[in-house]
CSV table of C-alpha atoms in Angstrom, one decimal:
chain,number,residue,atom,x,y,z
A,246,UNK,CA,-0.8,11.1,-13.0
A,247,UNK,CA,0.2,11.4,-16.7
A,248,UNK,CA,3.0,12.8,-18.0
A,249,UNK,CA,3.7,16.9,-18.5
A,250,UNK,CA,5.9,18.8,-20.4
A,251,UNK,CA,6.7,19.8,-16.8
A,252,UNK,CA,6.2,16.6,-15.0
A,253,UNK,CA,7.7,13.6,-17.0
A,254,UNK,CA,6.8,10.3,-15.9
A,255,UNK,CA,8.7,8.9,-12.9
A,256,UNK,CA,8.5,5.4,-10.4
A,257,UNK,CA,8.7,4.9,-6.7
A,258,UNK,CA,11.8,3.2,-5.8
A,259,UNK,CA,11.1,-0.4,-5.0
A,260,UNK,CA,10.2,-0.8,-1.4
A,261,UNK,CA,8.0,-2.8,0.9
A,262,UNK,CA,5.4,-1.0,2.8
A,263,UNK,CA,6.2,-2.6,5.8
A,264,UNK,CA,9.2,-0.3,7.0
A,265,UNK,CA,8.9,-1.1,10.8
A,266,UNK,CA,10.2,-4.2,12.4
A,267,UNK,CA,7.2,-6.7,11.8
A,268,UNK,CA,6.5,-10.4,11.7
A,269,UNK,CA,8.5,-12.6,9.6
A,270,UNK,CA,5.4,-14.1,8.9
A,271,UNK,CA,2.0,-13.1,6.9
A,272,UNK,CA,0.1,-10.4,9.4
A,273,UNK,CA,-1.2,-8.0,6.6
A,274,UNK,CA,-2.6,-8.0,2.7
A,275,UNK,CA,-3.1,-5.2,0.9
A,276,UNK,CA,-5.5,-5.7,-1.8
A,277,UNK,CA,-5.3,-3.5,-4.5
A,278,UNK,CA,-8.2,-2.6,-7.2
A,279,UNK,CA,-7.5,-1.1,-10.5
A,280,UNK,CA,-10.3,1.4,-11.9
A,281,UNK,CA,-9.2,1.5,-15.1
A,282,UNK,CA,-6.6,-1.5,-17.2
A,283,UNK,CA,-3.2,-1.0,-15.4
A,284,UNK,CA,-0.2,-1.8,-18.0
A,285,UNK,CA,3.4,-1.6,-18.4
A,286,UNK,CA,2.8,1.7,-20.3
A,287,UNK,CA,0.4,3.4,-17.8
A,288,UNK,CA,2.6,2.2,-15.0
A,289,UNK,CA,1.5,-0.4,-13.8
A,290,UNK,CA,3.0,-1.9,-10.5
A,291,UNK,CA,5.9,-3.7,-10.3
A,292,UNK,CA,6.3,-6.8,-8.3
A,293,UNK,CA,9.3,-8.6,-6.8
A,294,UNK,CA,7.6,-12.3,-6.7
A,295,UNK,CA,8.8,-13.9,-3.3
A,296,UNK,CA,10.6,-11.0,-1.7
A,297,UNK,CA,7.8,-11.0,1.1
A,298,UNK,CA,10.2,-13.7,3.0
A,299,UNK,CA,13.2,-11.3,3.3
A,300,UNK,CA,11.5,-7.9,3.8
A,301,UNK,CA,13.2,-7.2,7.1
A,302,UNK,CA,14.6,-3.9,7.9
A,303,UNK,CA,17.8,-5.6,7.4
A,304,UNK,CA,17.3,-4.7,3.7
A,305,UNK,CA,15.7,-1.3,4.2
A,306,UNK,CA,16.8,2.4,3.9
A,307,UNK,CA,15.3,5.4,6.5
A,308,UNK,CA,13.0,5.0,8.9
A,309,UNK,CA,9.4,4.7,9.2
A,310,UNK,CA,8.2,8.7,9.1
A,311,UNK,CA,11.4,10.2,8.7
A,312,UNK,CA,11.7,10.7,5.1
A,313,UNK,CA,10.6,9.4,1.9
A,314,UNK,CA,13.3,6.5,2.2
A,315,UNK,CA,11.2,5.0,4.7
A,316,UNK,CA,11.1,1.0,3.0
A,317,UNK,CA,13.0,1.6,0.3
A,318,UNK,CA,15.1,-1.2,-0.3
A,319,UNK,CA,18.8,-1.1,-0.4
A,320,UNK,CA,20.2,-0.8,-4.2
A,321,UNK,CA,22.9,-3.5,-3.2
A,322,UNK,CA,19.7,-5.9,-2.3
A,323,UNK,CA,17.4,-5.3,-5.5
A,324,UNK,CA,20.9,-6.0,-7.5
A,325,UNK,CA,21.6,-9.2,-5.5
A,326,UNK,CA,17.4,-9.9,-6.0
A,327,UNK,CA,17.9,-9.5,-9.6
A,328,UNK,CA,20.4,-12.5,-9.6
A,329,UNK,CA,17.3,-14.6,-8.2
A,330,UNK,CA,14.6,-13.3,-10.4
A,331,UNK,CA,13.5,-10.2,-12.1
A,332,UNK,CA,10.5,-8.3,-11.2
A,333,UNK,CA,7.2,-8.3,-13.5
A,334,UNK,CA,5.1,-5.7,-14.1
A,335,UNK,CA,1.3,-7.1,-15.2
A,336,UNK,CA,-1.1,-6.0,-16.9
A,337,UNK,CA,-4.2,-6.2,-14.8
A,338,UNK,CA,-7.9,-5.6,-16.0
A,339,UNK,CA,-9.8,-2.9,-14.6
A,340,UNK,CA,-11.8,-4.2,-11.5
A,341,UNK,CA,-9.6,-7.3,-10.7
A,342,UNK,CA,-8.2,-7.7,-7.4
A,343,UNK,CA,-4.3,-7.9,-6.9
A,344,UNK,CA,-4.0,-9.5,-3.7
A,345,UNK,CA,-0.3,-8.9,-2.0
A,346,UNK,CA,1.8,-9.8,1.6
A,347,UNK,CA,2.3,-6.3,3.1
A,348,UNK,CA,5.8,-7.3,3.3
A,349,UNK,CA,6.2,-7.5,-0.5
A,350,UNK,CA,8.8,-5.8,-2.1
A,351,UNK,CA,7.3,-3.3,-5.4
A,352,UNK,CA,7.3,-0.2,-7.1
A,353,UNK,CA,4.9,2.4,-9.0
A,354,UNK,CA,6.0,2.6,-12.2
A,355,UNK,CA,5.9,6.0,-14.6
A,356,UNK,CA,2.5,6.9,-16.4
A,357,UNK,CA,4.2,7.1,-19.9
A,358,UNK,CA,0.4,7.7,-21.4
A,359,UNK,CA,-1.8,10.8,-21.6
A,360,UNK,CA,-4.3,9.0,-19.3
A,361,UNK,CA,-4.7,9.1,-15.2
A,362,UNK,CA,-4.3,5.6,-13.8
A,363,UNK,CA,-5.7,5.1,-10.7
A,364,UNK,CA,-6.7,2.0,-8.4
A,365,UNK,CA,-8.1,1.4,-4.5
A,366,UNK,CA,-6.1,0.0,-1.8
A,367,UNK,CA,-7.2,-2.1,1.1
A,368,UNK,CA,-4.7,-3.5,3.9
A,369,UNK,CA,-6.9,-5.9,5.7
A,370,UNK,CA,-5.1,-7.5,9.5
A,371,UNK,CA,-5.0,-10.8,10.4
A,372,UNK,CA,-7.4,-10.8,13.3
A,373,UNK,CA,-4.3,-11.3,16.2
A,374,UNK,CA,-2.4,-8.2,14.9
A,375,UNK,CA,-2.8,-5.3,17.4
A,376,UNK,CA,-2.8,-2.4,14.5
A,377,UNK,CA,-3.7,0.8,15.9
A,378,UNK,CA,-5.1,2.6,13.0
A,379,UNK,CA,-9.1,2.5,13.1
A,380,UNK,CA,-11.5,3.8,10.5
A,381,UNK,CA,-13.3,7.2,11.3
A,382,UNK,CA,-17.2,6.5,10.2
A,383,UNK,CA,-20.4,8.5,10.1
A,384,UNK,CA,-22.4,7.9,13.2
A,385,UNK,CA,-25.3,7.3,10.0
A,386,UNK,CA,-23.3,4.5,9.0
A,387,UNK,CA,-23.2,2.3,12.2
A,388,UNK,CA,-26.8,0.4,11.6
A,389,UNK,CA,-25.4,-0.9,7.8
A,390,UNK,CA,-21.9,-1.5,9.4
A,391,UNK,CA,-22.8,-3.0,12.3
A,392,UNK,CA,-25.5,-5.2,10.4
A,393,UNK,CA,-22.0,-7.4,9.0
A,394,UNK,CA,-21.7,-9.9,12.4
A,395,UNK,CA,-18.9,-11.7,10.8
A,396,UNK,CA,-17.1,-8.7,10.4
A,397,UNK,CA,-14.7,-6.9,13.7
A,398,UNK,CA,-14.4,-3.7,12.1
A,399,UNK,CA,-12.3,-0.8,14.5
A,400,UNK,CA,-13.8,1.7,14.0
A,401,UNK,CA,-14.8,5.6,16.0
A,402,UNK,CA,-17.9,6.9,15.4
A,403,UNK,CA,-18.1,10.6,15.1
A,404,UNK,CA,-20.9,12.8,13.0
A,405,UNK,CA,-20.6,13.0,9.0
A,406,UNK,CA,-19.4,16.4,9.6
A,407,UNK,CA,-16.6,15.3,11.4
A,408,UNK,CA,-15.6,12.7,9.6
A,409,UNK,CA,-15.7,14.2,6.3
A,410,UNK,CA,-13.1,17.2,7.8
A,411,UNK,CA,-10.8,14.5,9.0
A,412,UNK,CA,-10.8,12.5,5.7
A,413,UNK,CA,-10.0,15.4,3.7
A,414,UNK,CA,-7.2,16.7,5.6
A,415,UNK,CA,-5.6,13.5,6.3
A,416,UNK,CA,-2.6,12.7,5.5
A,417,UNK,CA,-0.7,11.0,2.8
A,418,UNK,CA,1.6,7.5,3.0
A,419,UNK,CA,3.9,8.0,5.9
A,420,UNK,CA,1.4,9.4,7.7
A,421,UNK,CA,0.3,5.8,8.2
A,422,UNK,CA,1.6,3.6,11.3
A,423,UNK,CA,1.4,-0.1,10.4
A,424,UNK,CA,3.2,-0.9,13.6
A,425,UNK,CA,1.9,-3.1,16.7
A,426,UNK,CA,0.5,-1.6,19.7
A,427,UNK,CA,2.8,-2.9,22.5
């Protein structure tokens, strides 16, 4: 959100949002669409390029749903990252797709302009990773859904009532579980 004379402009500590024991390997992309220019001054996201290989909660603070340390990474490791390489933080055009590991480290930076800045986010699964999370859908929607073969989408059917009163009082970040089922 932009800046108040209440609310200055703050960032995310950097953090993976992987912050459960996972595969040291690629099992998730999120893919993240801007809706309007992201840029270092409306706080755009920063990146740690390569960090995806050493993610592991070895480097992590808090646990996954007990606080808002869940993923955060260890001050000690983004020093001893900063030795390797320092982060970047691009300027992406509205409507381009930033394509990420899960497993990358990154941070939302400060909205230091009078303008929201907003963008979609997608995590799609490779197709062997047991996520449990499914997508709550209109019953209406199943024919236009369903009409995709090439697509396994996981998915409960319910009526657009329903589904509207879950989506809107869902909840935020944590409230997501990335995990394997066993």
């Amino acid at each position: 959100m932009p800046p108040t004379s209440t609310c200055p402009p703050t960032s995310q500590p950097v953090h993976t949002d992987a912050d459960f024991d996972h595969p040291s390997h690629p099992f998730a992309y999120v893919i993240n669409v801007p809706l309007v220019t992201m840029t270092p001054e409306n706080g755009s996201t920063e990146i740690w390029l390569g960090t995806h290989v050493d993610s592991g909660l070895h480097v992590q603070e808090g646990a996954h749903g007990t606080d808002r340390a869940s993923g955060r990474i260890k001050v000690q490791e983004v020093e001893r990252r900063r030795t390797v390489g320092m982060p970047c933080q691009p300027v992406v055009p509205k409507g381009a797709l930033v394509i990420r590991d899960l497993r990358l480290w990154h941070a939302g930076m400060g909205n230091r302009t009078g303008d929201v800045r907003v963008m979609l986010a997608m995590i799609h699964f490779a197709p062997w990773y047991r996520n449990r999370m499914r997508l709550e859908l209109a019953e209406e929607l199943r024919p236009a859904v369903e009409r995709e073969t090439s697509l396994e989408v996981p998915v409960d059917w319910m009526s657009e009532e329903q589904a509207l009163e879950r989506y809107l009082n869902r909840g935020f970040g944590n409230e997501y579980d990335f995990s394997q089922e066993v």
